[in-house]
PDB file of C-alpha atoms in Angstrom:
ATOM      1  CA  MET A   1     103.632-115.824  -1.035  1.00 41.00           C
ATOM      2  CA  THR A   2     104.244-116.578   2.864  1.00 47.00           C
ATOM      3  CA  GLU A   3     101.966-119.557   4.994  1.00 47.00           C
ATOM      4  CA  THR A   4     101.116-116.844   7.033  1.00 70.00           C
ATOM      5  CA  GLU A   5      98.430-116.055   4.311  1.00 86.00           C
ATOM      6  CA  LEU A   6      97.572-119.467   3.610  1.00 89.00           C
ATOM      7  CA  GLY A   7      96.120-120.092   6.931  1.00 88.00           C
ATOM      8  CA  ALA A   8      94.264-116.501   6.693  1.00 88.00           C
ATOM      9  CA  PHE A   9      93.563-117.848   2.869  1.00 89.00           C
ATOM     10  CA  LEU A  10      91.746-120.612   4.563  1.00 91.00           C
ATOM     11  CA  LYS A  11      90.489-119.421   7.781  1.00 90.00           C
ATOM     12  CA  ALA A  12      88.576-116.826   5.500  1.00 88.00           C
ATOM     13  CA  ARG A  13      87.471-119.706   3.323  1.00 89.00           C
ATOM     14  CA  ARG A  14      85.677-122.187   6.050  1.00 88.00           C
ATOM     15  CA  ALA A  15      84.198-118.634   7.464  1.00 88.00           C
ATOM     16  CA  GLY A  16      82.288-118.405   4.645  1.00 88.00           C
ATOM     17  CA  LEU A  17      81.035-121.667   4.422  1.00 86.00           C
ATOM     18  CA  THR A  18      77.838-123.488   7.037  1.00 85.00           C
ATOM     19  CA  PRO A  19      77.767-127.548   7.124  1.00 84.00           C
ATOM     20  CA  ARG A  20      74.176-127.083   5.049  1.00 82.00           C
ATOM     21  CA  ALA A  21      76.443-125.405   1.888  1.00 83.00           C
ATOM     22  CA  VAL A  22      78.660-128.784   2.188  1.00 81.00           C
ATOM     23  CA  GLY A  23      76.605-132.001   2.853  1.00 81.00           C
ATOM     24  CA  LEU A  24      77.059-131.275   6.925  1.00 81.00           C
ATOM     25  CA  PRO A  25      74.549-131.930   9.609  1.00 78.00           C
ATOM     26  CA  GLU A  26      73.500-128.670  11.263  1.00 72.00           C
ATOM     27  CA  LEU A  27      73.424-129.895  14.664  1.00 63.00           C
ATOM     28  CA  GLY A  28      71.572-127.553  17.329  1.00 56.00           C
ATOM     29  CA  GLY A  29      72.592-124.658  19.805  1.00 57.00           C
ATOM     30  CA  ARG A  30      74.573-121.887  19.185  1.00 62.00           C
ATOM     31  CA  ARG A  31      78.141-122.213  17.224  1.00 67.00           C
ATOM     32  CA  LYS A  32      81.408-120.672  18.775  1.00 69.00           C
ATOM     33  CA  VAL A  33      82.311-119.471  15.221  1.00 70.00           C
ATOM     34  CA  ARG A  34      81.583-118.633  12.190  1.00 77.00           C
ATOM     35  CA  GLY A  35      81.144-120.809   9.093  1.00 86.00           C
ATOM     36  CA  LEU A  36      82.871-123.746   9.325  1.00 88.00           C
ATOM     37  CA  ARG A  37      85.059-125.687  11.949  1.00 88.00           C
ATOM     38  CA  ARG A  38      88.437-126.880  11.806  1.00 91.00           C
ATOM     39  CA  GLU A  39      87.623-130.565  12.625  1.00 90.00           C
ATOM     40  CA  GLU A  40      84.778-129.885  10.139  1.00 89.00           C
ATOM     41  CA  VAL A  41      87.049-129.273   7.309  1.00 90.00           C
ATOM     42  CA  ALA A  42      89.832-132.320   8.242  1.00 89.00           C
ATOM     43  CA  GLN A  43      86.622-134.103   7.898  1.00 89.00           C
ATOM     44  CA  LEU A  44      85.557-133.435   4.463  1.00 87.00           C
ATOM     45  CA  ALA A  45      89.194-133.107   3.405  1.00 87.00           C
ATOM     46  CA  SER A  46      90.422-136.749   4.858  1.00 86.00           C
ATOM     47  CA  ILE A  47      92.965-135.306   6.479  1.00 91.00           C
ATOM     48  CA  SER A  48      93.577-135.116  10.547  1.00 91.00           C
ATOM     49  CA  VAL A  49      92.684-132.567  12.596  1.00 91.00           C
ATOM     50  CA  ASP A  50      96.465-131.690  14.216  1.00 92.00           C
ATOM     51  CA  TYR A  51      97.560-131.568  11.153  1.00 92.00           C
ATOM     52  CA  TYR A  52      94.605-129.491   9.609  1.00 92.00           C
ATOM     53  CA  THR A  53      95.382-126.709  12.883  1.00 92.00           C
ATOM     54  CA  ARG A  54      99.332-126.854  12.535  1.00 92.00           C
ATOM     55  CA  LEU A  55      98.486-126.038   8.603  1.00 91.00           C
ATOM     56  CA  GLU A  56      96.548-122.755   9.048  1.00 89.00           C
ATOM     57  CA  GLN A  57      99.080-121.879  11.708  1.00 89.00           C
ATOM     58  CA  GLY A  58     102.128-121.980   9.446  1.00 87.00           C
ATOM     59  CA  ARG A  59     104.091-124.617  10.998  1.00 89.00           C
ATOM     60  CA  VAL A  60     103.465-127.244   8.080  1.00 88.00           C
ATOM     61  CA  GLN A  61     103.305-127.059   4.438  1.00 87.00           C
ATOM     62  CA  ALA A  62     100.986-128.694   2.289  1.00 85.00           C
ATOM     63  CA  SER A  63     101.003-130.933   0.194  1.00 86.00           C
ATOM     64  CA  ALA A  64     100.347-130.884  -3.653  1.00 86.00           C
ATOM     65  CA  SER A  65      97.719-133.811  -2.947  1.00 86.00           C
ATOM     66  CA  VAL A  66      96.933-132.223   0.418  1.00 88.00           C
ATOM     67  CA  LEU A  67      95.483-128.670  -1.672  1.00 90.00           C
ATOM     68  CA  ALA A  68      93.239-130.896  -4.377  1.00 88.00           C
ATOM     69  CA  THR A  69      91.441-132.171  -1.180  1.00 87.00           C
ATOM     70  CA  LEU A  70      91.013-128.344   0.450  1.00 91.00           C
ATOM     71  CA  ALA A  71      90.599-126.124  -3.047  1.00 89.00           C
ATOM     72  CA  ARG A  72      87.267-129.357  -2.618  1.00 88.00           C
ATOM     73  CA  ALA A  73      86.286-129.657   0.492  1.00 88.00           C
ATOM     74  CA  LEU A  74      86.228-125.186   0.264  1.00 90.00           C
ATOM     75  CA  ARG A  75      84.537-125.675  -2.813  1.00 89.00           C
ATOM     76  CA  LEU A  76      87.323-123.086  -4.163  1.00 88.00           C
ATOM     77  CA  ASP A  77      85.891-121.999  -7.680  1.00 84.00           C
ATOM     78  CA  ASP A  78      89.913-121.391 -10.025  1.00 79.00           C
ATOM     79  CA  ASP A  79      90.472-118.349  -9.681  1.00 79.00           C
ATOM     80  CA  GLN A  80      90.371-119.175  -5.719  1.00 86.00           C
ATOM     81  CA  LYS A  81      91.950-122.943  -6.704  1.00 85.00           C
ATOM     82  CA  THR A  82      94.627-120.938  -8.056  1.00 84.00           C
ATOM     83  CA  TYR A  83      95.714-118.688  -5.862  1.00 85.00           C
ATOM     84  CA  LEU A  84      95.232-120.884  -2.640  1.00 87.00           C
ATOM     85  CA  TYR A  85      99.021-122.934  -4.491  1.00 86.00           C
ATOM     86  CA  GLU A  86     100.424-119.486  -5.356  1.00 84.00           C
ATOM     87  CA  VAL A  87     100.533-119.229  -1.334  1.00 84.00           C
ATOM     88  CA  ALA A  88     101.331-122.538  -0.553  1.00 86.00           C
ATOM     89  CA  GLY A  89     103.854-121.617  -3.468  1.00 84.00           C
ATOM     90  CA  LYS A  90     102.730-125.329  -6.161  1.00 83.00           C
ATOM     91  CA  THR A  91     102.008-123.894  -8.275  1.00 77.00           C
ATOM     92  CA  ASP A  92     103.535-126.775 -10.535  1.00 74.00           C
ATOM     93  CA  ALA A  93     101.176-128.464  -9.501  1.00 72.00           C
ATOM     94  CA  LEU A  94      98.152-126.818 -10.193  1.00 71.00           C
ATOM     95  CA  PRO A  95      95.660-128.799 -12.111  1.00 65.00           C
ATOM     96  CA  ARG A  96      95.793-127.130 -16.148  1.00 59.00           C
ATOM     97  CA  ARG A  97      92.395-125.355 -17.208  1.00 56.00           C
ATOM     98  CA  ARG A  98      90.839-126.245 -20.205  1.00 52.00           C
ATOM     99  CA  ARG A  99      91.176-123.528 -22.773  1.00 55.00           C
ATOM    100  CA  ALA A 100      87.991-123.028 -23.662  1.00 59.00           C
ATOM    101  CA  ALA A 101      87.151-121.607 -27.179  1.00 67.00           C
ATOM    102  CA  GLN A 102      87.182-116.944 -27.450  1.00 79.00           C
ATOM    103  CA  LYS A 103      84.442-116.006 -28.774  1.00 84.00           C
ATOM    104  CA  VAL A 104      83.764-111.887 -29.497  1.00 89.00           C
ATOM    105  CA  ARG A 105      81.972-110.260 -26.948  1.00 83.00           C
ATOM    106  CA  PRO A 106      79.011-109.114 -28.381  1.00 86.00           C
ATOM    107  CA  ALA A 107      79.772-105.652 -27.430  1.00 85.00           C
ATOM    108  CA  MET A 108      82.895-106.218 -29.406  1.00 87.00           C
ATOM    109  CA  ARG A 109      81.627-107.716 -32.401  1.00 90.00           C
ATOM    110  CA  ARG A 110      78.620-103.926 -32.025  1.00 90.00           C
ATOM    111  CA  LEU A 111      81.990-101.775 -32.383  1.00 90.00           C
ATOM    112  CA  LEU A 112      83.354-103.626 -35.358  1.00 92.00           C
ATOM    113  CA  ASP A 113      79.956-103.651 -37.124  1.00 89.00           C
ATOM    114  CA  GLN A 114      79.972 -99.448 -36.606  1.00 92.00           C
ATOM    115  CA  LEU A 115      83.530 -98.776 -38.093  1.00 92.00           C
ATOM    116  CA  ALA A 116      83.542 -97.915 -41.050  1.00 88.00           C
ATOM    117  CA  THR A 117      87.304 -98.366 -40.939  1.00 93.00           C
ATOM    118  CA  PRO A 118      89.229-102.064 -41.368  1.00 95.00           C
ATOM    119  CA  ALA A 119      89.665-103.778 -38.388  1.00 96.00           C
ATOM    120  CA  VAL A 120      89.650-107.125 -36.642  1.00 96.00           C
ATOM    121  CA  VAL A 121      89.689-108.925 -33.268  1.00 96.00           C
ATOM    122  CA  LEU A 122      92.688-110.528 -32.424  1.00 95.00           C
ATOM    123  CA  GLY A 123      92.381-113.768 -30.226  1.00 91.00           C
ATOM    124  CA  LYS A 124      95.393-114.412 -27.184  1.00 86.00           C
ATOM    125  CA  ARG A 125      97.725-116.103 -30.068  1.00 91.00           C
ATOM    126  CA  LEU A 126      96.315-113.573 -32.560  1.00 95.00           C
ATOM    127  CA  ASP A 127      94.078-115.366 -34.325  1.00 95.00           C
ATOM    128  CA  ILE A 128      91.847-113.547 -35.975  1.00 96.00           C
ATOM    129  CA  LEU A 129      88.348-113.630 -34.074  1.00 95.00           C
ATOM    130  CA  ALA A 130      86.523-111.189 -36.178  1.00 95.00           C
ATOM    131  CA  TRP A 131      86.113-108.899 -38.883  1.00 95.00           C
ATOM    132  CA  ASN A 132      84.606-105.622 -40.795  1.00 94.00           C
ATOM    133  CA  ARG A 133      83.986-105.535 -43.939  1.00 92.00           C
ATOM    134  CA  SER A 134      86.337-103.247 -44.723  1.00 92.00           C
ATOM    135  CA  ALA A 135      89.309-105.753 -43.315  1.00 95.00           C
ATOM    136  CA  ALA A 136      88.039-107.529 -45.629  1.00 93.00           C
ATOM    137  CA  ALA A 137      87.946-105.342 -48.768  1.00 92.00           C
ATOM    138  CA  LEU A 138      91.831-104.516 -47.242  1.00 94.00           C
ATOM    139  CA  TYR A 139      92.870-107.747 -46.829  1.00 95.00           C
ATOM    140  CA  THR A 140      91.183-110.616 -48.017  1.00 93.00           C
ATOM    141  CA  ASP A 141      87.896-112.247 -47.676  1.00 92.00           C
ATOM    142  CA  PHE A 142      88.792-114.033 -44.341  1.00 94.00           C
ATOM    143  CA  ALA A 143      85.270-115.660 -44.435  1.00 93.00           C
ATOM    144  CA  ALA A 144      87.324-118.381 -47.002  1.00 93.00           C
ATOM    145  CA  VAL A 145      90.846-118.895 -44.984  1.00 94.00           C
ATOM    146  CA  PRO A 146      89.941-121.887 -42.823  1.00 93.00           C
ATOM    147  CA  VAL A 147      90.057-121.947 -39.472  1.00 91.00           C
ATOM    148  CA  ASP A 148      92.689-123.138 -38.295  1.00 89.00           C
ATOM    149  CA  ARG A 149      94.804-121.502 -40.114  1.00 93.00           C
ATOM    150  CA  ARG A 150      92.993-117.723 -39.504  1.00 95.00           C
ATOM    151  CA  ASN A 151      96.218-116.144 -37.811  1.00 97.00           C
ATOM    152  CA  TYR A 152      97.331-112.775 -38.234  1.00 97.00           C
ATOM    153  CA  VAL A 153     101.097-114.084 -37.832  1.00 97.00           C
ATOM    154  CA  ARG A 154     100.222-117.670 -40.112  1.00 96.00           C
ATOM    155  CA  VAL A 155      98.456-114.880 -42.940  1.00 97.00           C
ATOM    156  CA  LEU A 156     101.177-112.946 -43.310  1.00 97.00           C
ATOM    157  CA  PHE A 157     103.627-115.047 -43.987  1.00 97.00           C
ATOM    158  CA  THR A 158     102.230-118.134 -45.739  1.00 96.00           C
ATOM    159  CA  HIS A 159      99.291-115.701 -47.756  1.00 96.00           C
ATOM    160  CA  PRO A 160     100.783-114.714 -50.669  1.00 95.00           C
ATOM    161  CA  GLN A 161      98.360-111.640 -51.285  1.00 95.00           C
ATOM    162  CA  ILE A 162      98.849-110.430 -47.860  1.00 96.00           C
ATOM    163  CA  ARG A 163     102.168-110.817 -48.005  1.00 97.00           C
ATOM    164  CA  ARG A 164     102.252-108.724 -50.593  1.00 96.00           C
ATOM    165  CA  MET A 165     100.352-105.677 -49.691  1.00 96.00           C
ATOM    166  CA  HIS A 166     102.429-105.006 -46.965  1.00 97.00           C
ATOM    167  CA  LEU A 167     105.084-102.279 -48.534  1.00 97.00           C
ATOM    168  CA  ASP A 168     107.248-103.303 -45.372  1.00 97.00           C
ATOM    169  CA  TRP A 169     106.245-106.947 -45.163  1.00 97.00           C
ATOM    170  CA  SER A 170     109.900-107.833 -42.737  1.00 97.00           C
ATOM    171  CA  HIS A 171     109.674-104.332 -40.697  1.00 96.00           C
ATOM    172  CA  ASP A 172     105.838-105.723 -39.733  1.00 96.00           C
ATOM    173  CA  ALA A 173     106.492-109.107 -40.045  1.00 96.00           C
ATOM    174  CA  ARG A 174     109.274-109.154 -37.023  1.00 95.00           C
ATOM    175  CA  ASP A 175     106.880-106.625 -35.307  1.00 94.00           C
ATOM    176  CA  ALA A 176     104.234-109.061 -35.039  1.00 95.00           C
ATOM    177  CA  VAL A 177     106.823-112.172 -33.972  1.00 95.00           C
ATOM    178  CA  ALA A 178     107.981-109.804 -31.770  1.00 92.00           C
ATOM    179  CA  ALA A 179     104.238-109.466 -30.428  1.00 92.00           C
ATOM    180  CA  LEU A 180     103.830-113.155 -30.807  1.00 92.00           C
ATOM    181  CA  ARG A 181     106.424-114.004 -28.626  1.00 89.00           C
ATOM    182  CA  MET A 182     105.107-111.501 -25.547  1.00 87.00           C
ATOM    183  CA  ARG A 183     102.066-113.522 -25.674  1.00 85.00           C
ATOM    184  CA  ALA A 184     103.624-117.238 -25.044  1.00 83.00           C
ATOM    185  CA  ALA A 185     104.623-116.353 -22.053  1.00 79.00           C
ATOM    186  CA  ALA A 186     101.906-116.250 -20.969  1.00 77.00           C
ATOM    187  CA  GLU A 187     100.334-118.740 -22.577  1.00 74.00           C
ATOM    188  CA  PRO A 188     103.375-120.924 -22.030  1.00 72.00           C
ATOM    189  CA  ASP A 189     101.694-124.042 -22.351  1.00 73.00           C
ATOM    190  CA  ASP A 190      99.310-123.506 -24.671  1.00 79.00           C
ATOM    191  CA  PRO A 191      99.138-126.753 -27.762  1.00 81.00           C
ATOM    192  CA  ALA A 192      98.111-124.516 -30.703  1.00 86.00           C
ATOM    193  CA  LEU A 193     100.469-121.710 -30.077  1.00 87.00           C
ATOM    194  CA  ALA A 194     103.258-124.208 -30.063  1.00 86.00           C
ATOM    195  CA  LEU A 195     101.638-126.108 -33.054  1.00 87.00           C
ATOM    196  CA  LEU A 196     101.400-122.299 -34.585  1.00 91.00           C
ATOM    197  CA  VAL A 197     105.452-121.867 -34.066  1.00 90.00           C
ATOM    198  CA  GLY A 198     106.780-125.042 -35.206  1.00 88.00           C
ATOM    199  CA  ASP A 199     105.041-124.499 -38.333  1.00 89.00           C
ATOM    200  CA  LEU A 200     105.463-121.411 -38.994  1.00 92.00           C
ATOM    201  CA  SER A 201     109.176-122.140 -38.164  1.00 89.00           C
ATOM    202  CA  LEU A 202     109.899-124.993 -40.775  1.00 87.00           C
ATOM    203  CA  GLN A 203     108.055-123.091 -43.415  1.00 88.00           C
ATOM    204  CA  ASP A 204     110.273-119.564 -43.400  1.00 92.00           C
ATOM    205  CA  GLU A 205     113.260-118.919 -41.864  1.00 92.00           C
ATOM    206  CA  ASP A 206     112.427-115.380 -41.729  1.00 95.00           C
ATOM    207  CA  PHE A 207     110.067-116.125 -38.453  1.00 94.00           C
ATOM    208  CA  ARG A 208     112.960-119.284 -37.570  1.00 91.00           C
ATOM    209  CA  THR A 209     114.689-116.342 -37.118  1.00 93.00           C
ATOM    210  CA  TRP A 210     113.044-113.610 -35.849  1.00 94.00           C
ATOM    211  CA  TRP A 211     111.512-116.891 -33.324  1.00 91.00           C
ATOM    212  CA  ALA A 212     114.735-116.923 -32.146  1.00 88.00           C
ATOM    213  CA  GLU A 213     115.606-113.008 -31.148  1.00 87.00           C
ATOM    214  CA  HIS A 214     113.196-113.894 -28.537  1.00 85.00           C
ATOM    215  CA  ARG A 215     112.079-110.074 -29.264  1.00 86.00           C
ATOM    216  CA  VAL A 216     108.979-108.803 -27.560  1.00 85.00           C
ATOM    217  CA  THR A 217     107.244-106.397 -27.741  1.00 84.00           C
ATOM    218  CA  GLY A 218     103.641-104.762 -26.427  1.00 77.00           C
ATOM    219  CA  ALA A 219     103.008-101.903 -28.545  1.00 72.00           C
ATOM    220  CA  GLY A 220      99.627-100.870 -29.499  1.00 82.00           C
ATOM    221  CA  TYR A 221     100.155 -98.332 -32.454  1.00 88.00           C
ATOM    222  CA  GLY A 222     102.720 -97.946 -35.483  1.00 93.00           C
ATOM    223  CA  THR A 223     102.183 -97.019 -39.159  1.00 95.00           C
ATOM    224  CA  LYS A 224     101.283 -99.953 -42.013  1.00 96.00           C
ATOM    225  CA  ARG A 225     102.201 -98.557 -45.621  1.00 97.00           C
ATOM    226  CA  TYR A 226      99.993-101.159 -47.650  1.00 97.00           C
ATOM    227  CA  HIS A 227      99.499-101.293 -52.089  1.00 96.00           C
ATOM    228  CA  HIS A 228      96.394-102.753 -52.613  1.00 94.00           C
ATOM    229  CA  PRO A 229      95.771-104.210 -56.009  1.00 90.00           C
ATOM    230  CA  THR A 230      92.885-102.247 -56.557  1.00 88.00           C
ATOM    231  CA  ALA A 231      93.071 -98.962 -54.069  1.00 91.00           C
ATOM    232  CA  GLY A 232      97.007 -98.356 -54.976  1.00 93.00           C
ATOM    233  CA  ASP A 233      99.335 -97.261 -51.906  1.00 95.00           C
ATOM    234  CA  LEU A 234      97.741 -96.780 -48.458  1.00 96.00           C
ATOM    235  CA  THR A 235      99.249 -95.272 -44.686  1.00 97.00           C
ATOM    236  CA  LEU A 236      97.041 -96.404 -42.149  1.00 97.00           C
ATOM    237  CA  ASP A 237      98.041 -95.488 -38.420  1.00 97.00           C
ATOM    238  CA  CYS A 238      97.562 -98.917 -36.341  1.00 96.00           C
ATOM    239  CA  ASP A 239      95.674 -99.032 -33.034  1.00 96.00           C
ATOM    240  CA  VAL A 240      96.033-102.216 -30.804  1.00 94.00           C
ATOM    241  CA  TRP A 241      92.919-101.964 -28.031  1.00 91.00           C
ATOM    242  CA  THR A 242      92.409-103.953 -25.274  1.00 89.00           C
ATOM    243  CA  SER A 243      89.592-105.436 -24.292  1.00 87.00           C
ATOM    244  CA  PRO A 244      88.836-104.829 -20.557  1.00 83.00           C
ATOM    245  CA  ASP A 245      87.337-107.866 -19.743  1.00 81.00           C
ATOM    246  CA  GLY A 246      91.061-109.880 -19.293  1.00 78.00           C
ATOM    247  CA  SER A 247      90.496-111.836 -22.066  1.00 79.00           C
ATOM    248  CA  GLY A 248      93.254-111.274 -24.109  1.00 81.00           C
ATOM    249  CA  GLN A 249      91.093-110.127 -26.755  1.00 88.00           C
ATOM    250  CA  GLU A 250      92.767-106.909 -29.005  1.00 92.00           C
ATOM    251  CA  LEU A 251      90.646-104.612 -31.702  1.00 94.00           C
ATOM    252  CA  MET A 252      93.025-103.647 -34.373  1.00 96.00           C
ATOM    253  CA  VAL A 253      91.562-100.840 -35.973  1.00 97.00           C
ATOM    254  CA  LEU A 254      93.463 -98.849 -39.211  1.00 97.00           C
ATOM    255  CA  THR A 255      92.998 -95.401 -39.830  1.00 96.00           C
ATOM    256  CA  ALA A 256      93.919 -92.369 -42.240  1.00 96.00           C
ATOM    257  CA  GLU A 257      94.403 -88.700 -41.762  1.00 94.00           C
ATOM    258  CA  PRO A 258      91.374 -87.132 -43.438  1.00 94.00           C
ATOM    259  CA  GLY A 259      91.699 -85.935 -46.302  1.00 94.00           C
ATOM    260  CA  SER A 260      94.835 -87.563 -47.485  1.00 96.00           C
ATOM    261  CA  PRO A 261      94.679 -90.145 -51.072  1.00 95.00           C
ATOM    262  CA  SER A 262      94.979 -92.802 -48.044  1.00 96.00           C
ATOM    263  CA  HIS A 263      91.667 -91.929 -46.080  1.00 94.00           C
ATOM    264  CA  ASP A 264      90.120 -90.424 -50.216  1.00 93.00           C
ATOM    265  CA  ALA A 265      91.409 -94.939 -51.148  1.00 91.00           C
ATOM    266  CA  LEU A 266      89.468 -96.231 -47.541  1.00 91.00           C
ATOM    267  CA  ARG A 267      86.892 -94.185 -48.941  1.00 89.00           C
ATOM    268  CA  VAL A 268      86.334 -95.645 -52.124  1.00 86.00           C
ATOM    269  CA  LEU A 269      86.833 -99.761 -50.035  1.00 83.00           C
ATOM    270  CA  ALA A 270      84.180 -98.915 -48.292  1.00 78.00           C
ATOM    271  CA  SER A 271      81.759 -97.668 -51.649  1.00 79.00           C
ATOM    272  CA  TRP A 272      83.155-102.070 -52.452  1.00 72.00           C
ATOM    273  CA  THR A 273      82.716-102.884 -48.813  1.00 61.00           C
ATOM    274  CA  ALA A 274      78.368-104.461 -49.774  1.00 55.00           C
ATOM    275  CA  GLY A 275      79.032-107.633 -50.612  1.00 52.00           C
ATOM    276  CA  ALA A 276      82.129-108.109 -48.142  1.00 55.00           C
ATOM    277  CA  ARG A 277      81.396-111.095 -45.524  1.00 58.00           C
ATOM    278  CA  THR A 278      82.036-109.723 -42.502  1.00 65.00           C
ATOM    279  CA  GLY A 279      83.163-112.612 -38.859  1.00 68.00           C
TER     280      GLY A 279
END
């Protein structure tokens, strides 16, 4: 990114504002420029007109404190503020956003409930945000798992029933660690993710070893083999669909080839789901 991009962005933002929008008086007569004048932006940001002019012209670099005042003066939203710091080369000084609680979109919730096959919604750090009755019948009653423990990687390593039912546990668990490692790159300062990794590293030697491998995967499909205590052996195709809203949420769906023993076993599980709870 170059300083000329910073200047162009500042010009575009001040052109999109009116004095009234930022609390300045609108003097009579026709304005020569669209939006705010440089003098008005400088006044709002408490900097000199000369400094602001040189900033727009790319003749001086903005400090983090100046960027913060300009962001307020120009009424930038979070995305615009991020862009401002990026084009100024000051991403290390970008104020951290508060991480909002992950919520499942209503459309994702409806899709989940309408699927007869096991499905769960996974969050940014592979938290289990929602599940349908078939998933509860296959894995466990996730509603009985404390919310702060309701994470796909965590239960894979620490929930005895779920761990035992994976016939290829080492393969599946190592893949899950690699998927978590990939998500960690997008959320390097996430305290909840750091706590998850720290806990599992202390509790499980395999997790500690596989995390240290720095292996990553973004694979959205595969095959999983389970031994269910009642339904018996199942071989299921696992497909992961990413939500289009940019939330980082994913829908993991497990299906079986029609007419196969695993398909019949899923139908048996489905017949038991009347009393299962969704989440």
